[in-house]
Amino acid sequence: MILHLKKILSLFLFLTFLAGLQSCEKEIVFPKTDLADNNVIPKPLQTTATNSGFNLNKSSIIYNTKDVLEFDKISKSLSKEIEAKIGLELAINDKQNKKRTNNIYIEQVEDKELKNAEAYKLSISKDSIVLRASNAEGAFRGIQTLIQLIPETSNDTLASYKMWLVPTGQIIDKPNFKYRGFMLDVARHFFSVEEVKKQIDILTYYKINMLHLHLSDDQGWRIEIKSWPKLTTVGGLTEVGGGKGGFYTQDDYKELVAYAAERFITIIPEIDMPGHTNAASVSYPQLNGNAPKLKQVKNMDGGISTIDVNLKPYMGTEVGFSTFDANKEDVYEFIDDVVREIAAISPGPYFHIGGDESHVTKKKDYILFINKVEKIVQNNGKIMIGWDEITQASIGSTTIAQHWEKEANAVIAAKKGLKVILSPGKKAYLDMQYDTLSKFGLHWAAYIPVDTAYNWIPESYIKGLPKENILGIEAPLWSETISNSDELEYLAYPRLIGYAELGWSTKENLNWEDYRKRLAAQKEFLDRKSIKYYPSKLIDW
Ligand code: TNX
C-alpha cells in the first residue's frame, strides 16, 4: 500500500515537474512591442498594436485552409521567404506534431471587409498569427507584410533557443489603386530573363502588381513573332550604343509571364507604334511610312537591288523620326499577326500599343491608325493601353490612356470616360537623374530626388482628373543610359519603393518623414537581394 502511495506521489511529482518546465517556457517575458511603429512598405491601411509578442521559432508550423488549391502555394512561399530571411525552416500543414500555440494560420474567409481581391487581415497575438483573405491573391499580399514584420535578428536573450519576436496587433489592408506598375524598356537596351526575374522579386515584396515591358522601339525588337521571323533575326540585333541587342523567344516570354503570375503580377506587353518603329521597318521595309530614299546597289552575286537608304539600323537616342504606313492594309495584317501571337501568350487583360511621339505621322493618319489598331487589340480579346497622345483618336471607353506628358490629354481621357494610368514624367520617370551629379539618366522632364519622387498625391495630381478615372500609377524606366542590372537598380531604387507606396497606400497614410525612416530600414532587404540602390543622402541608411 505504502509502496503504491509512493509510486503515486513520485508520478505526481514528475508531472508537476513537467508542468513546471512547460510553464517556464510560457513565462518568457516579452518586451513591450509596438506594431504601429513598424517599417512595412507600402504603409498598410490600418494598424492596431496590442504591445505583446508572438514567439516565432523552429517549432512554429504554417497551416492553411485545405481544399483551396492556391493556399498551399501561399504557405510554401511564406515558408521559403522566412527561410531566406532568417534561416528558419518551418513545417507546413504538419498533422502529427499539432500543438496549439506558436503557429501561423492562413485562412480563406468570406468577409465583407475583405471583398477587394488583394485585401487581407493579419491578426498577431501571443499565441498565433492568423492571416485571412478571400482568395490567394489577398493572402499573397498579406504574406509580404508578415515577412517584413519578422525581425532579421533573433532575440537570443529571451529564451534558451532561437526565437524571433513578432509584434502583436492587427493589420487590415487593401490597395488604394488596382494598378501599381513598373515599366522596363528592354528595347533601348536588352535585359535578360534572369535580370527581369530579379526585378520581379523586388516588385513582389513591395506589392507592385503590373510589369509593363516595352518590347519594341527604333533601336530593337525584342520578342519573337513566328509569322514575321526577321523582326528578331534582323530587328533584334541592335541596341543603343551599338551593343549586341537580344530578344525573348516566345518560350522565354512565357517563362517570365509564369514567374510573374506565381507572384500575382501581370505582364503587360507593349509594341510601340506607329512611331518608334525603325527596327520593325528595317526588318520589313514594306511597313515603313516615311518617303523612301531609294538607291541601287550591287549584290555579292553581281545582281542589282534597290534599297531604301533611309532605313538602316538605329543605335542613337533621338525619338520621333520613324512611322508605319497608316494607309496600307498590309500594315494592319502585320499588326494583327503580332498582336495575336503576343496576346496568345499573355494571360493578362491588357495590350499596350505605345502611340507616343509619332512626330512624322500626319495627324489624320495617326488618328486612323489608332482607331484601327484599337479594333485589332479588342478583336484579340485585350483591353488597349496607349500613351496619352492616343486621346486624339476616337477611342472607346474601355481603352486606357497612360499619362506621361500632357495633363490636358489625361483630362480629355477622363471626359471620354477612359481610365488613366499616371506616369507623370516630372514625378514618376525612373530614368530622370536624381540630381546633376547622377551617373545615369536624363533630365528632360526634371531632376527627381528621392523626396520629390515620393511627395505627390496621385489622386489630386491633375486638376480635372477625378479619382474614379485613375486606374493607378506606373513608374517607367527607359533604358537609353543603362545597360545592365547595376545601372538599372541605381535608377530604380530606392525611388520605385516610394511609387509602390503611392500606388497602394491611402493619401492619409503618405508622410515623407515617416516613409524616410521606413525606407532606411529596407537596407537589409536590398543588401540581401544584392540590389545596387542609389544611396541617397536624404535617407539615413
Ligand atoms: C519619352 S515617355 C519617351 C521615350 C523615351 C523617354 C526618355 C514616352 C511615352 N516616350 O521614348 O525613352 O522619353 O525619358
XYZ file of C-alpha atoms and ligand atoms in Angstrom:
555
model
C 0.000 0.000 0.000
C 2.762 2.409 1.080
C 4.735 1.426 -1.993
C 1.694 2.203 -4.028
C 1.317 5.622 -2.438
C 4.991 6.311 -3.023
C 4.577 5.470 -6.678
C 1.590 7.782 -6.983
C 3.493 10.520 -5.196
C 6.523 10.238 -7.439
C 4.316 10.211 -10.511
C 2.608 13.322 -9.165
C 5.966 14.991 -8.535
C 7.160 14.062 -12.006
C 4.024 15.514 -13.594
C 4.349 18.717 -11.574
C 7.960 18.911 -12.713
C 6.875 18.570 -16.341
C 4.152 21.146 -15.922
C 6.718 23.390 -14.276
C 9.000 23.004 -17.247
C 6.206 23.940 -19.584
C 5.187 26.968 -17.589
C 8.841 28.020 -17.513
C 8.642 28.150 -21.305
C 5.459 30.131 -21.087
C 6.891 32.600 -18.701
C 9.111 34.346 -21.203
C 8.517 37.987 -20.536
C 8.265 39.754 -23.839
C 9.484 43.312 -24.059
C 6.765 45.798 -24.946
C 6.336 45.993 -28.713
C 4.564 48.459 -30.969
C 3.127 47.027 -34.164
C 2.050 50.515 -35.236
C 5.687 51.577 -35.347
C 6.677 49.011 -37.992
C 8.773 49.541 -41.121
C 6.364 47.964 -43.595
C 6.284 49.448 -47.107
C 3.749 50.141 -48.518
C 2.173 51.504 -45.369
C -0.860 49.343 -44.510
C -4.322 50.867 -44.335
C -4.986 50.277 -40.606
C -2.733 49.033 -37.851
C -3.605 48.450 -34.189
C -0.970 47.447 -31.692
C -1.512 45.209 -28.667
C 2.071 45.592 -27.425
C 2.981 41.985 -26.786
C 4.977 39.477 -28.826
C 4.464 36.344 -30.912
C 7.237 33.842 -30.442
C 8.333 32.553 -33.847
C 10.693 29.621 -33.518
C 11.605 26.310 -35.096
C 8.554 24.549 -33.717
C 6.150 27.040 -35.357
C 4.064 25.404 -38.080
C 2.263 27.018 -41.009
C -1.293 25.748 -41.584
C -3.578 26.807 -44.388
C -7.185 26.281 -45.375
C -7.370 22.990 -47.201
C -9.133 22.297 -50.462
C -8.236 25.699 -51.793
C -5.501 24.855 -54.209
C -3.631 28.116 -54.281
C -3.479 28.422 -50.490
C -0.940 25.583 -50.335
C 1.285 27.642 -52.588
C 0.941 30.653 -50.319
C 2.190 28.625 -47.340
C 5.120 27.326 -49.363
C 6.001 30.778 -50.495
C 5.843 32.112 -46.916
C 7.999 29.302 -45.623
C 10.551 29.854 -48.398
C 10.780 33.577 -47.695
C 11.083 33.066 -43.937
C 13.918 30.663 -44.563
C 15.622 33.111 -46.918
C 15.286 35.925 -44.398
C 16.197 34.274 -41.084
C 17.252 30.737 -41.969
C 14.314 29.162 -40.150
C 12.701 26.179 -41.874
C 9.054 25.843 -40.908
C 6.877 22.791 -41.423
C 3.661 23.204 -43.411
C 0.324 21.575 -42.544
C 2.046 19.120 -40.196
C -0.725 16.978 -38.658
C 1.495 14.803 -36.474
C 3.070 17.480 -34.352
C -0.052 19.542 -33.957
C 0.102 21.858 -30.980
C -1.969 24.828 -30.088
C 0.480 27.674 -29.851
C 3.081 29.479 -31.942
C 1.569 28.600 -35.292
C 0.792 30.640 -38.374
C -2.633 30.088 -39.964
C -3.534 31.225 -43.477
C -7.279 31.139 -43.892
C -9.674 31.632 -46.758
C -12.711 33.520 -45.449
C -15.772 35.260 -46.798
C -15.753 38.619 -45.070
C -17.198 41.852 -46.371
C -14.138 43.715 -45.137
C -12.062 41.533 -47.469
C -14.050 41.960 -50.677
C -11.209 43.606 -52.563
C -9.249 40.816 -54.284
C -5.999 41.997 -52.728
C -7.311 42.691 -49.218
C -6.102 40.797 -46.173
C -6.314 40.871 -42.417
C -3.355 39.931 -40.278
C -4.052 39.183 -36.612
C -0.985 38.621 -34.493
C -1.466 37.507 -30.903
C 0.842 35.967 -28.314
C -0.316 32.511 -29.361
C -0.842 32.649 -33.087
C -0.621 34.567 -36.309
C -3.758 34.385 -38.424
C -3.774 35.752 -41.962
C -7.221 35.958 -43.527
C -8.111 36.746 -47.133
C -10.932 35.948 -49.509
C -8.556 34.475 -52.087
C -4.941 33.565 -52.719
C -4.065 36.948 -54.170
C -5.024 38.735 -50.952
C -3.212 36.123 -48.885
C -0.136 36.583 -51.060
C -0.107 40.345 -50.474
C -0.572 39.601 -46.773
C 2.461 37.338 -46.505
C 4.621 40.160 -47.890
C 3.579 42.226 -44.880
C 4.226 39.366 -42.490
C 7.696 38.710 -43.929
C 8.534 42.381 -43.486
C 7.382 42.264 -39.854
C 9.637 39.370 -38.874
C 12.839 40.841 -37.408
C 16.114 39.986 -39.172
C 17.783 39.015 -35.926
C 16.601 36.575 -33.288
C 16.052 37.670 -29.733
C 18.643 35.447 -28.103
C 18.415 36.781 -24.559
C 14.746 35.868 -24.094
C 14.883 32.085 -24.323
C 17.250 29.167 -24.339
C 16.522 28.609 -28.030
C 16.408 30.909 -31.051
C 13.207 32.919 -31.260
C 12.051 35.864 -33.291
C 9.670 38.276 -31.655
C 6.859 39.498 -33.915
C 4.930 42.493 -32.503
C 1.280 41.738 -31.802
C -1.808 43.543 -33.036
C -3.912 43.694 -36.168
C -3.410 44.952 -39.706
C -6.308 45.410 -42.089
C -5.083 46.282 -45.536
C -6.063 46.727 -49.178
C -4.705 48.771 -52.089
C -5.795 52.293 -52.895
C -5.265 51.637 -56.627
C -5.849 48.487 -58.596
C -2.926 49.156 -60.959
C 0.536 49.590 -59.465
C 3.135 49.262 -62.167
C 6.774 49.307 -63.131
C 7.812 49.641 -66.779
C 11.107 48.373 -68.109
C 12.363 49.429 -71.532
C 14.053 46.285 -72.864
C 14.235 47.805 -76.362
C 16.865 50.551 -75.993
C 18.992 48.037 -74.097
C 18.046 44.427 -73.722
C 17.673 42.791 -70.284
C 17.767 39.001 -69.966
C 15.107 36.723 -68.465
C 17.254 36.307 -65.319
C 17.709 40.062 -64.958
C 13.968 40.643 -65.250
C 13.182 37.861 -62.744
C 15.440 39.516 -60.185
C 13.378 42.684 -60.520
C 10.099 40.736 -60.274
C 11.215 39.521 -56.825
C 11.590 43.089 -55.647
C 8.252 44.178 -57.149
C 6.644 41.282 -55.274
C 7.986 42.377 -51.892
C 6.512 45.870 -52.312
C 3.156 44.682 -53.688
C 3.610 46.081 -57.215
C 1.256 44.054 -59.418
C 1.946 45.141 -63.020
C 5.133 44.757 -65.037
C 4.948 46.611 -68.335
C 7.609 45.520 -70.829
C 8.437 47.993 -73.614
C 9.247 45.332 -76.196
C 9.961 47.324 -79.338
C 11.415 50.640 -80.367
C 13.570 52.217 -83.066
C 16.696 50.562 -81.687
C 15.438 46.997 -81.345
C 12.606 44.463 -81.491
C 12.663 42.110 -78.514
C 10.034 39.399 -78.893
C 9.884 36.502 -81.285
C 6.954 36.643 -83.720
C 6.794 33.320 -85.507
C 4.957 34.614 -88.567
C 7.445 37.508 -89.035
C 10.831 35.995 -88.089
C 13.029 38.843 -89.314
C 11.687 41.085 -86.530
C 14.120 39.350 -84.222
C 16.707 37.899 -86.604
C 17.229 41.372 -88.050
C 15.457 43.828 -85.703
C 16.652 42.155 -82.516
C 20.369 42.537 -83.180
C 20.838 46.195 -82.315
C 20.591 48.455 -79.296
C 21.573 51.959 -78.200
C 25.324 52.456 -78.411
C 25.928 49.503 -80.756
C 25.701 46.600 -78.285
C 24.559 43.145 -79.343
C 20.847 43.532 -78.555
C 18.865 40.390 -77.941
C 15.291 39.186 -77.761
C 12.945 36.873 -75.892
C 11.830 33.727 -77.650
C 8.143 33.038 -77.041
C 9.255 30.387 -74.533
C 11.391 32.943 -72.673
C 8.449 35.311 -72.549
C 6.130 32.551 -71.307
C 8.669 31.791 -68.591
C 8.566 35.422 -67.468
C 4.777 35.512 -67.600
C 4.582 32.375 -65.438
C 7.199 33.622 -62.965
C 5.285 36.871 -62.573
C 1.888 35.130 -62.361
C 3.070 32.931 -59.479
C 3.640 36.210 -57.671
C 0.286 37.663 -58.772
C 1.981 40.099 -61.131
C 0.598 40.708 -64.625
C 2.955 41.302 -67.529
C 1.785 43.967 -69.955
C 3.384 43.684 -73.396
C 3.971 46.882 -75.361
C 4.604 47.099 -79.078
C 5.172 50.791 -79.743
C 3.566 52.153 -82.946
C 3.071 53.883 -85.386
C 6.245 55.789 -84.337
C 9.265 54.191 -82.628
C 9.181 51.542 -85.366
C 12.546 51.796 -87.126
C 13.652 48.287 -86.056
C 10.428 46.756 -87.453
C 10.709 48.664 -90.720
C 14.371 47.724 -91.136
C 13.248 44.091 -90.803
C 10.269 44.507 -93.165
C 10.625 47.667 -95.320
C 7.025 47.407 -96.574
C 5.870 48.656 -93.156
C 7.708 51.943 -93.458
C 5.572 55.070 -93.835
C 8.442 57.506 -94.416
C 9.127 58.534 -98.002
C 11.878 56.186 -99.207
C 15.234 57.344 -100.499
C 15.955 54.602 -102.998
C 19.368 53.598 -104.202
C 20.519 50.802 -106.471
C 23.245 48.620 -105.028
C 25.251 45.702 -106.377
C 24.764 42.331 -104.685
C 27.589 39.939 -103.986
C 26.289 37.666 -106.768
C 26.559 40.544 -109.230
C 22.833 41.308 -109.301
C 21.358 44.721 -108.553
C 18.864 45.505 -105.783
C 17.094 48.617 -104.695
C 17.444 49.654 -101.082
C 15.997 52.454 -99.009
C 18.986 54.259 -97.541
C 16.768 55.978 -95.011
C 16.105 52.582 -93.455
C 19.103 51.498 -91.503
C 19.586 50.027 -88.071
C 19.499 52.775 -85.484
C 21.641 52.916 -82.349
C 21.161 56.535 -81.302
C 18.696 58.065 -78.854
C 16.677 60.596 -80.870
C 12.937 59.974 -80.920
C 10.113 60.700 -83.320
C 11.615 60.055 -86.772
C 10.018 56.731 -87.728
C 6.480 55.709 -88.666
C 4.484 52.823 -90.032
C 2.445 53.458 -93.147
C -1.082 54.030 -91.802
C -2.657 53.741 -95.264
C -1.566 50.238 -96.192
C -3.749 47.202 -95.470
C -0.601 45.021 -95.222
C 0.491 47.012 -92.214
C -2.709 46.140 -90.346
C -2.357 42.476 -91.308
C 1.135 42.569 -89.839
C -0.145 44.201 -86.644
C -2.925 41.639 -86.341
C -0.341 38.816 -86.512
C 1.857 40.470 -83.913
C -0.993 41.233 -81.509
C -2.474 37.753 -81.961
C 0.793 35.943 -81.255
C 1.611 38.043 -78.202
C -1.969 38.036 -76.871
C -1.970 34.230 -77.042
C 0.900 34.057 -74.558
C -0.188 36.997 -72.364
C -2.919 35.889 -69.940
C -3.341 39.424 -68.557
C -6.178 41.634 -69.832
C -4.028 44.387 -71.394
C -2.106 45.070 -74.598
C -0.119 48.323 -74.839
C 0.234 49.822 -78.303
C 2.524 52.748 -77.443
C 1.297 55.554 -79.679
C 3.721 58.185 -78.330
C 5.872 60.725 -80.167
C 4.748 59.857 -83.688
C 6.107 63.165 -84.893
C 6.374 62.216 -88.568
C 2.928 60.601 -88.844
C 0.334 63.029 -90.278
C -2.362 63.762 -87.683
C -5.148 62.272 -89.816
C -3.067 59.140 -90.375
C -2.302 58.876 -86.683
C -5.993 59.013 -85.788
C -6.910 56.472 -88.459
C -4.103 54.205 -87.258
C -5.026 54.299 -83.551
C -8.698 53.693 -84.347
C -7.858 50.650 -86.451
C -5.324 49.227 -84.015
C -7.782 49.596 -81.132
C -10.153 47.253 -83.016
C -7.349 44.777 -83.676
C -6.457 44.687 -79.983
C -10.093 44.237 -78.997
C -10.646 41.511 -81.585
C -7.741 39.686 -79.992
C -9.509 39.820 -76.649
C -7.459 42.538 -74.954
C -8.002 45.966 -73.468
C -5.862 48.548 -75.234
C -3.492 50.834 -73.344
C -1.691 53.702 -75.102
C 0.435 56.708 -74.138
C -1.626 59.853 -73.625
C -1.422 61.032 -77.267
C -3.966 58.338 -78.194
C -6.722 60.530 -76.726
C -6.617 62.443 -80.047
C -8.251 59.443 -81.718
C -11.871 58.386 -81.278
C -11.122 55.578 -78.870
C -13.753 53.756 -76.834
C -14.184 53.995 -73.085
C -12.683 50.589 -72.300
C -9.323 51.775 -73.608
C -6.815 53.114 -71.076
C -4.635 56.189 -71.501
C -1.247 56.377 -69.828
C -0.418 59.934 -68.868
C 3.248 60.860 -69.223
C 3.431 64.326 -70.700
C 0.368 66.469 -71.375
C -2.012 66.870 -68.455
C -4.678 68.080 -70.896
C -4.644 64.624 -72.532
C -5.395 62.981 -69.184
C -8.359 65.315 -68.675
C -9.653 64.621 -72.215
C -9.342 60.903 -71.483
C -11.431 61.256 -68.319
C -14.062 63.267 -70.232
C -14.278 60.407 -72.733
C -14.871 58.081 -69.779
C -11.481 56.392 -70.023
C -9.374 55.189 -67.146
C -5.946 56.745 -66.816
C -2.632 55.391 -65.560
C -0.485 58.123 -64.055
C 3.183 58.207 -65.061
C 3.958 61.926 -64.992
C 7.491 62.477 -66.349
C 8.261 65.149 -63.753
C 7.461 62.844 -60.827
C 7.430 59.206 -61.846
C 10.068 58.759 -64.543
C 12.725 56.461 -63.155
C 15.118 57.411 -65.947
C 15.336 61.001 -64.725
C 18.576 61.787 -62.874
C 18.383 62.262 -59.115
C 20.451 65.447 -59.444
C 23.147 66.964 -61.649
C 25.738 64.537 -60.255
C 23.784 61.350 -61.003
C 25.785 58.833 -63.002
C 22.922 57.654 -65.225
C 19.681 59.043 -66.545
C 18.328 62.011 -68.454
C 16.761 65.237 -67.219
C 14.439 66.485 -69.934
C 11.432 66.311 -67.587
C 13.131 67.112 -64.274
C 15.729 66.059 -61.763
C 13.889 63.731 -59.409
C 15.472 63.261 -55.995
C 14.010 60.611 -53.690
C 11.760 63.079 -51.821
C 10.336 64.663 -54.999
C 9.560 61.180 -56.311
C 7.522 60.471 -53.174
C 5.957 63.842 -52.446
C 2.877 63.912 -54.657
C -0.602 62.570 -54.288
C -1.800 60.667 -57.360
C -5.493 61.411 -56.870
C -5.027 65.176 -56.679
C -2.100 65.468 -59.072
C -4.037 66.543 -62.170
C -6.840 69.062 -61.798
C -9.934 67.822 -63.577
C -8.961 64.150 -63.340
C -11.317 62.545 -60.792
C -10.152 59.620 -58.668
C -12.722 57.266 -60.318
C -10.840 57.716 -63.582
C -7.463 56.816 -62.145
C -6.654 53.148 -62.600
C -3.373 53.597 -60.808
C 0.221 54.656 -61.203
C 3.236 53.339 -63.057
C 6.914 54.241 -62.927
C 8.635 53.773 -66.302
C 12.340 53.062 -66.609
C 13.590 53.970 -70.086
C 16.941 52.425 -70.835
C 18.835 54.778 -73.153
C 21.500 55.355 -70.460
C 21.557 51.981 -68.689
C 22.625 48.575 -69.962
C 22.937 46.180 -67.000
C 21.279 45.321 -63.683
C 23.559 47.526 -61.578
C 22.724 50.578 -63.679
C 19.042 49.662 -63.763
C 18.998 49.369 -59.968
C 20.830 52.667 -59.488
C 17.949 54.467 -61.185
C 15.079 52.297 -59.939
C 15.929 52.053 -56.237
C 15.055 53.459 -53.919
C 12.559 55.554 -55.923
C 10.449 52.596 -57.079
C 9.776 51.645 -53.451
C 8.148 55.054 -52.987
C 5.973 54.575 -56.079
C 4.885 51.224 -54.667
C 3.637 53.079 -51.608
C 1.956 55.857 -53.663
C 0.011 53.183 -55.518
C -1.002 51.094 -52.518
C -1.415 53.413 -49.532
C -4.133 55.984 -48.980
C -3.237 59.657 -49.010
C -3.804 59.851 -45.237
C -1.002 57.333 -44.824
C 1.534 59.113 -47.024
C 4.064 61.045 -44.994
C 7.623 61.767 -46.083
C 9.210 61.844 -42.598
C 7.597 58.561 -41.618
C 8.396 56.994 -45.027
C 12.036 58.129 -44.889
C 12.558 56.213 -41.680
C 10.864 53.068 -43.053
C 12.856 53.356 -46.277
C 16.146 53.419 -44.350
C 15.126 50.118 -42.769
C 14.890 48.498 -46.254
C 18.690 48.428 -46.430
C 18.918 44.900 -45.044
C 16.452 43.532 -47.604
C 18.059 45.380 -50.518
C 21.521 44.189 -49.485
C 20.310 40.620 -49.028
C 18.901 40.706 -52.571
C 22.106 42.344 -53.913
C 20.249 45.394 -55.131
C 22.686 48.191 -56.032
C 20.446 51.046 -54.976
C 21.424 54.701 -55.115
C 22.349 55.624 -51.511
C 20.581 58.973 -51.480
C 21.852 61.345 -48.779
C 18.253 62.203 -47.928
C 17.944 58.804 -46.228
C 19.763 57.705 -43.045
C 20.695 54.266 -44.343
C 9.957 59.775 -73.799
S 7.646 58.617 -72.417
C 9.577 58.586 -74.392
C 10.563 57.512 -74.557
C 11.928 57.914 -74.089
C 11.803 58.719 -72.816
C 13.109 59.091 -72.214
C 7.323 58.168 -73.792
C 5.998 57.686 -73.971
N 8.280 58.282 -74.721
O 10.608 57.079 -75.891
O 12.682 56.777 -73.875
O 11.081 59.877 -73.081
O 12.933 59.684 -70.970
